[in-house]
PDB file of C-alpha atoms and ligand atoms in Angstrom:
ATOM      1  CA  MET H   1     109.833  89.326 110.140  1.00  0.00           C
ATOM      2  CA  LYS H   2     106.414  90.488 111.273  1.00  0.00           C
ATOM      3  CA  TRP H   3     103.380  88.477 110.292  1.00  0.00           C
ATOM      4  CA  GLU H   4      99.759  88.250 111.284  1.00  0.00           C
ATOM      5  CA  ASN H   5      98.239  85.055 112.641  1.00  0.00           C
ATOM      6  CA  ARG H   6      95.032  84.510 110.695  1.00  0.00           C
ATOM      7  CA  GLY H   7      94.922  80.764 111.283  1.00  0.00           C
ATOM      8  CA  GLN H   8      95.120  78.080 108.655  1.00  0.00           C
ATOM      9  CA  SER H   9      94.968  78.960 104.980  1.00  0.00           C
ATOM     10  CA  ARG H  10      92.267  77.329 102.872  1.00  0.00           C
ATOM     11  CA  ASN H  11      95.125  76.155 100.643  1.00  0.00           C
ATOM     12  CA  VAL H  12      96.959  74.398 103.484  1.00  0.00           C
ATOM     13  CA  THR H  13      96.157  70.798 104.428  1.00  0.00           C
ATOM     14  CA  ASP H  14      97.650  69.260 107.549  1.00  0.00           C
ATOM     15  CA  ASN H  15      98.285  65.567 106.893  1.00  0.00           C
ATOM     16  CA  ARG H  16     100.609  65.041 109.832  1.00  0.00           C
ATOM     17  CA  GLY H  17      99.751  62.218 112.174  1.00  0.00           C
ATOM     18  CA  ARG H  18      98.182  60.073 109.485  1.00  0.00           C
ATOM     19  CA  GLY H  19      99.035  56.415 109.762  1.00  0.00           C
ATOM     20  CA  ARG H  20      99.597  56.653 113.509  1.00  0.00           C
ATOM     21  CA  GLY H  21      96.001  55.880 114.338  1.00  0.00           C
ATOM     22  CA  GLY H  22      95.304  59.498 115.114  1.00  0.00           C
ATOM     23  CA  SER H  23      92.422  59.845 112.692  1.00  0.00           C
ATOM     24  CA  VAL H  24      89.094  58.273 111.785  1.00  0.00           C
ATOM     25  CA  GLY H  25      90.970  56.475 109.012  1.00  0.00           C
ATOM     26  CA  GLY H  26      93.010  54.623 111.640  1.00  0.00           C
ATOM     27  CA  GLY H  27      89.881  53.204 113.207  1.00  0.00           C
ATOM     28  CA  MET H  28      88.486  52.221 109.842  1.00  0.00           C
ATOM     29  CA  ALA H  29      91.679  50.459 108.895  1.00  0.00           C
ATOM     30  CA  SER H  30      91.704  48.216 111.931  1.00  0.00           C
ATOM     31  CA  LEU H  31      87.974  47.420 111.833  1.00  0.00           C
ATOM     32  CA  GLY H  32      87.512  47.365 108.093  1.00  0.00           C
ATOM     33  CA  VAL H  33      85.054  49.729 106.454  1.00  0.00           C
ATOM     34  CA  GLY H  34      82.116  47.316 106.900  1.00  0.00           C
ATOM     35  CA  GLY H  35      82.923  46.690 110.550  1.00  0.00           C
ATOM     36  CA  PHE H  36      83.398  50.391 111.135  1.00  0.00           C
ATOM     37  CA  LEU H  37      79.929  51.184 109.778  1.00  0.00           C
ATOM     38  CA  ILE H  38      78.309  48.385 111.770  1.00  0.00           C
ATOM     39  CA  VAL H  39      79.934  49.537 115.016  1.00  0.00           C
ATOM     40  CA  LEU H  40      78.998  53.136 114.218  1.00  0.00           C
ATOM     41  CA  VAL H  41      75.339  52.265 113.594  1.00  0.00           C
ATOM     42  CA  LEU H  42      75.141  50.056 116.688  1.00  0.00           C
ATOM     43  CA  SER H  43      76.775  52.778 118.799  1.00  0.00           C
ATOM     44  CA  LEU H  44      74.233  55.319 117.594  1.00  0.00           C
ATOM     45  CA  VAL H  45      71.315  52.887 118.113  1.00  0.00           C
ATOM     46  CA  PHE H  46      72.361  51.880 121.633  1.00  0.00           C
ATOM     47  CA  GLY H  47      73.715  55.248 122.629  1.00  0.00           C
ATOM     48  CA  VAL H  48      76.950  53.582 123.788  1.00  0.00           C
ATOM     49  CA  ASP H  49      80.344  54.314 122.263  1.00  0.00           C
ATOM     50  CA  LEU H  50      81.221  50.750 121.212  1.00  0.00           C
ATOM     51  CA  PHE H  51      84.448  51.962 119.612  1.00  0.00           C
ATOM     52  CA  SER H  52      85.974  52.675 122.974  1.00  0.00           C
ATOM     53  CA  LEU H  53      84.787  49.275 124.264  1.00  0.00           C
ATOM     54  CA  LEU H  54      86.587  47.693 121.311  1.00  0.00           C
ATOM     55  CA  GLY H  55      89.714  49.742 121.987  1.00  0.00           C
ATOM     56  CA  VAL H  56      89.496  51.482 118.632  1.00  0.00           C
ATOM     57  CA  ASN H  57      89.854  55.210 118.007  1.00  0.00           C
ATOM     58  CA  SER H  58      86.329  56.487 118.146  1.00  0.00           C
ATOM     59  CA  PRO H  59      84.845  58.924 115.675  1.00  0.00           C
ATOM     60  CA  LEU H  60      82.210  59.690 118.303  1.00  0.00           C
ATOM     61  CA  SER H  61      84.650  61.251 120.732  1.00  0.00           C
ATOM     62  CA  GLY H  62      86.932  64.191 120.094  1.00  0.00           C
ATOM     63  CA  GLY H  63      86.316  65.917 116.822  1.00  0.00           C
ATOM     64  CA  GLY H  64      83.487  63.646 115.654  1.00  0.00           C
ATOM     65  CA  LEU H  65      83.059  62.265 112.164  1.00  0.00           C
ATOM     66  CA  GLY H  66      83.949  65.553 110.536  1.00  0.00           C
ATOM     67  CA  ALA H  67      87.433  65.525 112.048  1.00  0.00           C
ATOM     68  CA  ASP H  68      89.139  63.727 109.186  1.00  0.00           C
ATOM     69  CA  THR H  69      92.699  64.985 108.905  1.00  0.00           C
ATOM     70  CA  SER H  70      92.382  65.018 105.114  1.00  0.00           C
ATOM     71  CA  THR H  71      90.015  67.979 105.373  1.00  0.00           C
ATOM     72  CA  GLY H  72      92.790  70.035 106.941  1.00  0.00           C
ATOM     73  CA  VAL H  73      91.815  69.778 110.599  1.00  0.00           C
ATOM     74  CA  THR H  74      94.849  69.788 112.864  1.00  0.00           C
ATOM     75  CA  VAL H  75      95.421  66.350 114.344  1.00  0.00           C
ATOM     76  CA  PRO H  76      94.744  65.805 118.046  1.00  0.00           C
ATOM     77  CA  GLY H  77      97.734  66.474 120.232  1.00  0.00           C
ATOM     78  CA  ALA H  78      98.947  69.428 118.233  1.00  0.00           C
ATOM     79  CA  ASN H  79     100.089  72.037 120.732  1.00  0.00           C
ATOM     80  CA  ALA H  80      99.758  75.794 120.546  1.00  0.00           C
ATOM     81  CA  SER H  81     103.159  76.476 119.043  1.00  0.00           C
ATOM     82  CA  ASP H  82     102.381  73.846 116.441  1.00  0.00           C
ATOM     83  CA  ASP H  83      99.194  75.717 115.533  1.00  0.00           C
ATOM     84  CA  GLU H  84     101.295  78.829 115.271  1.00  0.00           C
ATOM     85  CA  MET H  85     103.630  77.101 112.808  1.00  0.00           C
ATOM     86  CA  VAL H  86     100.639  76.100 110.661  1.00  0.00           C
ATOM     87  CA  ALA H  87      99.445  79.722 110.767  1.00  0.00           C
ATOM     88  CA  PHE H  88     102.939  80.957 109.879  1.00  0.00           C
ATOM     89  CA  VAL H  89     103.191  78.650 106.864  1.00  0.00           C
ATOM     90  CA  SER H  90      99.685  79.775 105.870  1.00  0.00           C
ATOM     91  CA  SER H  91     100.672  83.438 106.063  1.00  0.00           C
ATOM     92  CA  VAL H  92     103.762  83.006 103.924  1.00  0.00           C
ATOM     93  CA  LEU H  93     101.901  80.908 101.360  1.00  0.00           C
ATOM     94  CA  ASP H  94      98.908  83.258 101.100  1.00  0.00           C
ATOM     95  CA  ASP H  95     101.092  86.334 100.957  1.00  0.00           C
ATOM     96  CA  SER H  96     103.365  84.878  98.307  1.00  0.00           C
ATOM     97  CA  GLN H  97     100.358  83.801  96.221  1.00  0.00           C
ATOM     98  CA  ALA H  98      98.819  87.288  96.518  1.00  0.00           C
ATOM     99  CA  THR H  99     102.075  88.824  95.254  1.00  0.00           C
ATOM    100  CA  TRP H 100     102.277  86.434  92.310  1.00  0.00           C
ATOM    101  CA  ALA H 101      98.580  86.760  91.465  1.00  0.00           C
ATOM    102  CA  GLY H 102      99.200  90.520  91.221  1.00  0.00           C
ATOM    103  CA  ILE H 103     102.228  90.081  88.957  1.00  0.00           C
ATOM    104  CA  PHE H 104     100.296  87.647  86.730  1.00  0.00           C
ATOM    105  CA  GLU H 105      97.338  90.032  86.533  1.00  0.00           C
ATOM    106  CA  GLU H 106      99.598  92.912  85.477  1.00  0.00           C
ATOM    107  CA  ASN H 107     100.829  90.712  82.651  1.00  0.00           C
ATOM    108  CA  GLY H 108      97.392  89.424  81.656  1.00  0.00           C
ATOM    109  CA  ILE H 109      98.119  85.817  82.686  1.00  0.00           C
ATOM    110  CA  ALA H 110      95.633  83.675  84.630  1.00  0.00           C
ATOM    111  CA  TYR H 111      96.928  82.666  88.068  1.00  0.00           C
ATOM    112  CA  ASP H 112      96.130  79.290  89.595  1.00  0.00           C
ATOM    113  CA  GLU H 113      96.583  78.895  93.363  1.00  0.00           C
ATOM    114  CA  ALA H 114      99.032  76.304  94.670  1.00  0.00           C
ATOM    115  CA  GLN H 115      98.134  73.986  97.536  1.00  0.00           C
ATOM    116  CA  LEU H 116     100.432  73.156 100.447  1.00  0.00           C
ATOM    117  CA  VAL H 117     100.329  69.883 102.361  1.00  0.00           C
ATOM    118  CA  LEU H 118     102.080  69.450 105.712  1.00  0.00           C
ATOM    119  CA  GLU H 119     103.457  65.953 106.128  1.00  0.00           C
ATOM    120  CA  ASP H 120     105.525  63.912 108.528  1.00  0.00           C
ATOM    121  CA  GLY H 121     107.466  60.835 107.459  1.00  0.00           C
ATOM    122  CA  ASP H 122     107.663  59.714 103.842  1.00  0.00           C
ATOM    123  CA  VAL H 123     105.206  61.437 101.517  1.00  0.00           C
ATOM    124  CA  GLN H 124     102.761  59.666  99.225  1.00  0.00           C
ATOM    125  CA  SER H 125     102.271  62.446  96.719  1.00  0.00           C
ATOM    126  CA  ALA H 126     100.646  62.674  93.300  1.00  0.00           C
ATOM    127  CA  CYS H 127     104.247  62.543  92.038  1.00  0.00           C
ATOM    128  CA  GLY H 128     104.982  59.245  93.814  1.00  0.00           C
ATOM    129  CA  VAL H 129     106.420  58.282  97.190  1.00  0.00           C
ATOM    130  CA  VAL H 130     109.106  60.722  98.310  1.00  0.00           C
ATOM    131  CA  PRO H 131     111.284  59.878 101.358  1.00  0.00           C
ATOM    132  CA  GLU H 132     111.265  62.337 104.243  1.00  0.00           C
ATOM    133  CA  ALA H 133     115.016  62.927 103.822  1.00  0.00           C
ATOM    134  CA  ALA H 134     114.430  64.461 100.384  1.00  0.00           C
ATOM    135  CA  GLY H 135     113.027  67.595 102.042  1.00  0.00           C
ATOM    136  CA  PRO H 136     110.303  69.896 100.729  1.00  0.00           C
ATOM    137  CA  PHE H 137     109.204  69.619  97.108  1.00  0.00           C
ATOM    138  CA  TYR H 138     106.628  70.780  94.586  1.00  0.00           C
ATOM    139  CA  CYS H 139     104.522  68.336  92.583  1.00  0.00           C
ATOM    140  CA  PRO H 140     103.309  69.911  89.315  1.00  0.00           C
ATOM    141  CA  LEU H 141     100.685  67.205  88.734  1.00  0.00           C
ATOM    142  CA  ASN H 142      98.445  68.532  91.513  1.00  0.00           C
ATOM    143  CA  GLU H 143     100.154  71.930  91.922  1.00  0.00           C
ATOM    144  CA  THR H 144     101.034  71.103  95.518  1.00  0.00           C
ATOM    145  CA  ILE H 145     103.943  71.967  97.790  1.00  0.00           C
ATOM    146  CA  TYR H 146     104.790  69.244 100.322  1.00  0.00           C
ATOM    147  CA  LEU H 147     106.498  70.420 103.496  1.00  0.00           C
ATOM    148  CA  ASN H 148     107.778  68.590 106.544  1.00  0.00           C
ATOM    149  CA  PHE H 149     108.673  70.547 109.678  1.00  0.00           C
ATOM    150  CA  ALA H 150     111.588  68.111 110.194  1.00  0.00           C
ATOM    151  CA  PHE H 151     113.324  69.988 107.384  1.00  0.00           C
ATOM    152  CA  TYR H 152     113.054  73.207 109.406  1.00  0.00           C
ATOM    153  CA  ASP H 153     114.763  71.444 112.317  1.00  0.00           C
ATOM    154  CA  ALA H 154     117.526  70.263 109.972  1.00  0.00           C
ATOM    155  CA  LEU H 155     117.846  73.744 108.482  1.00  0.00           C
ATOM    156  CA  GLN H 156     118.430  75.183 111.921  1.00  0.00           C
ATOM    157  CA  ASN H 157     120.367  72.421 113.649  1.00  0.00           C
ATOM    158  CA  GLN H 158     122.392  70.880 110.813  1.00  0.00           C
ATOM    159  CA  TYR H 159     122.728  73.739 108.339  1.00  0.00           C
ATOM    160  CA  GLY H 160     122.840  76.607 110.819  1.00  0.00           C
ATOM    161  CA  ALA H 161     120.096  78.590 109.073  1.00  0.00           C
ATOM    162  CA  SER H 162     117.682  79.746 111.750  1.00  0.00           C
ATOM    163  CA  GLY H 163     114.975  82.361 111.872  1.00  0.00           C
ATOM    164  CA  ASP H 164     111.494  82.678 110.453  1.00  0.00           C
ATOM    165  CA  PHE H 165     112.583  84.186 107.171  1.00  0.00           C
ATOM    166  CA  ALA H 166     114.863  81.191 106.526  1.00  0.00           C
ATOM    167  CA  GLN H 167     111.687  79.101 106.864  1.00  0.00           C
ATOM    168  CA  ALA H 168     109.708  81.502 104.679  1.00  0.00           C
ATOM    169  CA  TYR H 169     112.414  81.313 102.005  1.00  0.00           C
ATOM    170  CA  VAL H 170     111.892  77.534 101.738  1.00  0.00           C
ATOM    171  CA  ILE H 171     108.185  78.034 100.967  1.00  0.00           C
ATOM    172  CA  ALA H 172     108.909  80.952  98.622  1.00  0.00           C
ATOM    173  CA  HIS H 173     111.406  78.755  96.712  1.00  0.00           C
ATOM    174  CA  GLU H 174     108.797  76.002  96.249  1.00  0.00           C
ATOM    175  CA  MET H 175     106.306  78.684  95.181  1.00  0.00           C
ATOM    176  CA  GLY H 176     108.930  79.603  92.563  1.00  0.00           C
ATOM    177  CA  HIS H 177     108.558  76.086  91.133  1.00  0.00           C
ATOM    178  CA  HIS H 178     104.789  76.599  91.027  1.00  0.00           C
ATOM    179  CA  ILE H 179     105.299  79.792  89.001  1.00  0.00           C
ATOM    180  CA  GLN H 180     107.611  77.896  86.612  1.00  0.00           C
ATOM    181  CA  ASN H 181     104.908  75.276  86.232  1.00  0.00           C
ATOM    182  CA  LEU H 182     102.236  77.885  85.447  1.00  0.00           C
ATOM    183  CA  LEU H 183     104.550  79.620  82.949  1.00  0.00           C
ATOM    184  CA  GLY H 184     105.398  76.327  81.207  1.00  0.00           C
ATOM    185  CA  THR H 185     109.122  76.725  82.013  1.00  0.00           C
ATOM    186  CA  ALA H 186     109.290  73.467  83.945  1.00  0.00           C
ATOM    187  CA  THR H 187     107.816  71.488  81.027  1.00  0.00           C
ATOM    188  CA  ASP H 188     110.185  73.153  78.536  1.00  0.00           C
ATOM    189  CA  VAL H 189     113.168  72.297  80.708  1.00  0.00           C
ATOM    190  CA  ARG H 190     112.126  68.646  81.073  1.00  0.00           C
ATOM    191  CA  GLN H 191     111.834  68.368  77.268  1.00  0.00           C
ATOM    192  CA  GLN H 192     115.234  69.995  76.774  1.00  0.00           C
ATOM    193  CA  GLN H 193     116.755  67.618  79.330  1.00  0.00           C
ATOM    194  CA  GLN H 194     115.425  64.655  77.339  1.00  0.00           C
ATOM    195  CA  THR H 195     116.728  65.897  74.005  1.00  0.00           C
ATOM    196  CA  ASN H 196     120.044  66.996  75.484  1.00  0.00           C
ATOM    197  CA  PRO H 197     120.963  64.738  78.442  1.00  0.00           C
ATOM    198  CA  ALA H 198     124.511  66.136  78.613  1.00  0.00           C
ATOM    199  CA  GLN H 199     123.040  69.478  79.687  1.00  0.00           C
ATOM    200  CA  ALA H 200     120.473  67.973  82.079  1.00  0.00           C
ATOM    201  CA  ASN H 201     122.306  69.024  85.269  1.00  0.00           C
ATOM    202  CA  GLN H 202     122.969  72.563  84.045  1.00  0.00           C
ATOM    203  CA  LEU H 203     119.306  72.927  83.108  1.00  0.00           C
ATOM    204  CA  SER H 204     118.292  71.676  86.538  1.00  0.00           C
ATOM    205  CA  VAL H 205     120.619  74.213  88.175  1.00  0.00           C
ATOM    206  CA  ALA H 206     119.116  77.026  86.066  1.00  0.00           C
ATOM    207  CA  LEU H 207     115.605  75.939  87.086  1.00  0.00           C
ATOM    208  CA  GLU H 208     116.543  75.885  90.779  1.00  0.00           C
ATOM    209  CA  LEU H 209     118.345  79.222  90.673  1.00  0.00           C
ATOM    210  CA  GLN H 210     115.321  80.772  88.981  1.00  0.00           C
ATOM    211  CA  ALA H 211     113.130  79.433  91.823  1.00  0.00           C
ATOM    212  CA  ASP H 212     115.548  81.170  94.255  1.00  0.00           C
ATOM    213  CA  CYS H 213     115.274  84.383  92.242  1.00  0.00           C
ATOM    214  CA  PHE H 214     111.453  84.117  92.269  1.00  0.00           C
ATOM    215  CA  ALA H 215     111.597  83.606  96.057  1.00  0.00           C
ATOM    216  CA  GLY H 216     113.557  86.856  96.201  1.00  0.00           C
ATOM    217  CA  VAL H 217     110.964  88.625  94.030  1.00  0.00           C
ATOM    218  CA  TRP H 218     108.307  87.893  96.639  1.00  0.00           C
ATOM    219  CA  GLY H 219     110.520  89.015  99.534  1.00  0.00           C
ATOM    220  CA  GLY H 220     111.507  92.221  97.768  1.00  0.00           C
ATOM    221  CA  GLU H 221     107.974  93.060  96.639  1.00  0.00           C
ATOM    222  CA  GLN H 222     106.752  92.475 100.175  1.00  0.00           C
ATOM    223  CA  THR H 223     109.378  94.820 101.581  1.00  0.00           C
ATOM    224  CA  ARG H 224     108.385  97.577  99.159  1.00  0.00           C
ATOM    225  CA  ALA H 225     104.625  97.144  98.947  1.00  0.00           C
ATOM    226  CA  GLN H 226     103.647  96.847 102.629  1.00  0.00           C
ATOM    227  CA  GLN H 227     100.043  96.367 101.610  1.00  0.00           C
ATOM    228  CA  SER H 228      97.586  96.719 104.458  1.00  0.00           C
ATOM    229  CA  SER H 229      95.819  93.529 103.364  1.00  0.00           C
ATOM    230  CA  SER H 230      98.927  91.414 103.455  1.00  0.00           C
ATOM    231  CA  ARG H 231      99.513  88.838 106.138  1.00  0.00           C
ATOM    232  CA  VAL H 232     103.263  89.345 106.228  1.00  0.00           C
ATOM    233  CA  ALA H 233     103.541  92.830 107.636  1.00  0.00           C
ATOM    234  CA  SER H 234     107.217  93.496 107.175  1.00  0.00           C
ATOM    235  CA  ILE H 235     110.470  91.986 106.010  1.00  0.00           C
ATOM    236  CA  THR H 236     113.625  93.671 107.224  1.00  0.00           C
ATOM    237  CA  GLN H 237     117.271  93.640 106.180  1.00  0.00           C
ATOM    238  CA  ALA H 238     117.901  91.123 108.987  1.00  0.00           C
ATOM    239  CA  ASP H 239     115.257  88.859 107.443  1.00  0.00           C
ATOM    240  CA  PHE H 240     116.964  89.221 104.081  1.00  0.00           C
ATOM    241  CA  GLN H 241     120.187  88.028 105.746  1.00  0.00           C
ATOM    242  CA  GLU H 242     118.350  84.960 107.109  1.00  0.00           C
ATOM    243  CA  GLY H 243     117.236  84.162 103.572  1.00  0.00           C
ATOM    244  CA  ILE H 244     120.803  84.578 102.322  1.00  0.00           C
ATOM    245  CA  THR H 245     122.110  82.274 105.058  1.00  0.00           C
ATOM    246  CA  ALA H 246     119.518  79.626 104.208  1.00  0.00           C
ATOM    247  CA  ALA H 247     120.247  79.871 100.465  1.00  0.00           C
ATOM    248  CA  ALA H 248     123.981  79.516 101.161  1.00  0.00           C
ATOM    249  CA  ALA H 249     123.492  76.639 103.609  1.00  0.00           C
ATOM    250  CA  ILE H 250     121.638  74.471 101.103  1.00  0.00           C
ATOM    251  CA  GLY H 251     123.791  75.181  98.055  1.00  0.00           C
ATOM    252  CA  ASP H 252     124.926  71.993  96.328  1.00  0.00           C
ATOM    253  CA  ASP H 253     128.572  72.630  97.217  1.00  0.00           C
ATOM    254  CA  ALA H 254     127.707  73.090 100.908  1.00  0.00           C
ATOM    255  CA  LEU H 255     125.561  69.933 100.924  1.00  0.00           C
ATOM    256  CA  GLN H 256     128.191  67.856  99.086  1.00  0.00           C
ATOM    257  CA  GLU H 257     130.946  69.073 101.357  1.00  0.00           C
ATOM    258  CA  ARG H 258     128.884  68.003 104.348  1.00  0.00           C
ATOM    259  CA  ALA H 259     128.015  64.611 102.890  1.00  0.00           C
ATOM    260  CA  THR H 260     131.296  63.612 101.235  1.00  0.00           C
ATOM    261  CA  GLY H 261     133.893  66.217 102.226  1.00  0.00           C
ATOM    262  CA  ARG H 262     134.404  67.005  98.526  1.00  0.00           C
ATOM    263  CA  VAL H 263     132.788  69.344  96.001  1.00  0.00           C
ATOM    264  CA  ASN H 264     131.948  68.121  92.502  1.00  0.00           C
ATOM    265  CA  PRO H 265     130.386  70.910  90.400  1.00  0.00           C
ATOM    266  CA  GLU H 266     129.480  68.421  87.605  1.00  0.00           C
ATOM    267  CA  ALA H 267     126.951  66.806  89.905  1.00  0.00           C
ATOM    268  CA  PHE H 268     125.283  70.066  90.946  1.00  0.00           C
ATOM    269  CA  THR H 269     121.518  70.097  90.543  1.00  0.00           C
ATOM    270  CA  HIS H 270     120.636  73.252  92.538  1.00  0.00           C
ATOM    271  CA  GLY H 271     123.640  75.542  92.150  1.00  0.00           C
ATOM    272  CA  SER H 272     126.467  76.569  94.466  1.00  0.00           C
ATOM    273  CA  SER H 273     125.903  78.590  97.632  1.00  0.00           C
ATOM    274  CA  GLU H 274     127.276  81.671  95.899  1.00  0.00           C
ATOM    275  CA  GLN H 275     124.957  81.233  92.910  1.00  0.00           C
ATOM    276  CA  ARG H 276     121.913  80.690  95.116  1.00  0.00           C
ATOM    277  CA  VAL H 277     122.666  83.789  97.204  1.00  0.00           C
ATOM    278  CA  SER H 278     123.319  85.835  94.076  1.00  0.00           C
ATOM    279  CA  TRP H 279     120.036  84.922  92.321  1.00  0.00           C
ATOM    280  CA  PHE H 280     117.951  85.240  95.485  1.00  0.00           C
ATOM    281  CA  SER H 281     119.446  88.719  96.010  1.00  0.00           C
ATOM    282  CA  ARG H 282     118.814  89.664  92.401  1.00  0.00           C
ATOM    283  CA  GLY H 283     115.119  88.799  92.673  1.00  0.00           C
ATOM    284  CA  PHE H 284     114.894  90.600  96.015  1.00  0.00           C
ATOM    285  CA  GLU H 285     116.530  93.793  94.772  1.00  0.00           C
ATOM    286  CA  THR H 286     114.711  94.060  91.433  1.00  0.00           C
ATOM    287  CA  GLY H 287     111.318  92.615  92.367  1.00  0.00           C
ATOM    288  CA  ASP H 288     111.162  91.795  88.678  1.00  0.00           C
ATOM    289  CA  PRO H 289     110.611  88.192  87.480  1.00  0.00           C
ATOM    290  CA  SER H 290     112.100  89.071  84.093  1.00  0.00           C
ATOM    291  CA  ALA H 291     115.423  89.688  85.872  1.00  0.00           C
ATOM    292  CA  CYS H 292     115.395  85.979  86.756  1.00  0.00           C
ATOM    293  CA  ASP H 293     116.507  84.619  83.382  1.00  0.00           C
ATOM    294  CA  THR H 294     118.923  82.032  84.705  1.00  0.00           C
ATOM    295  CA  PHE H 295     118.783  80.204  81.354  1.00  0.00           C
ATOM    296  CA  ALA H 296     120.377  83.068  79.408  1.00  0.00           C
ATOM    297  CA  ALA H 297     123.899  82.081  80.438  1.00  0.00           C
ATOM    298  CA  LEU H 298     123.537  78.446  79.276  1.00  0.00           C
TER     299      LEU H 298
HETATM  300 ZN1   ZN A 301     113.853  73.635  94.129  1.00  0.00          ZN
END
């Protein structure tokens, strides 16, 4: 897939490296806020960086006080290819949002932009603490996608789904959950799951398959539109195959087989590999969100 590096999106925040003393926050934590301010004032008064004398990460060296990772500045130590990954994620996110904003506008619905936070380790999200092993997720409370690059490694090395479009598909799927949130589908499904617990898994599968279909809608629209303003310049048939491979690799049956050696369709929450491939393809080929009614068959 061809894409243009336009740096970090304003909707992407890089929170990686937090809690490892790589930020101003690390220095504050070990000195205490009061101590931090005292040392800062004394350093400025005496013109000596007392932080380094105390062996604490100094806000006066490196990026300065403005270099708080929470503002989206890449943490120190990030190498060039890492910057490129941040730019890649930004491109896919921005492009997907532009596609959906267009679809919403055509239908007279207000579009609200999603945020994306890059994390490493366990995630303290607005939806609670989520372990790293759980993979990427969308939190509707703050309309934010949380993504860990470790999942991309797992996708390639454990699930055999490599390539940039496999990675793009993951973001496009989470964007699908954002669309469901904006359309009220996610809330409806949660209510239905409460009133009808016996159908809770089937409803969850339908929600996930619809997110796959929505991911396909973006990919397909992108292939057809080729807008000059878009950051993702082209998606080819080979890219489509990467998406298919990724969708198949993380089907519930494939994941269960890997984990337990058995497949139990009753416990599915995301759909089988075949279902995921089929709905992703359907979205891709039609480019039409209304073709993504995965609930009709329930
Ligand atoms: Zn999902």
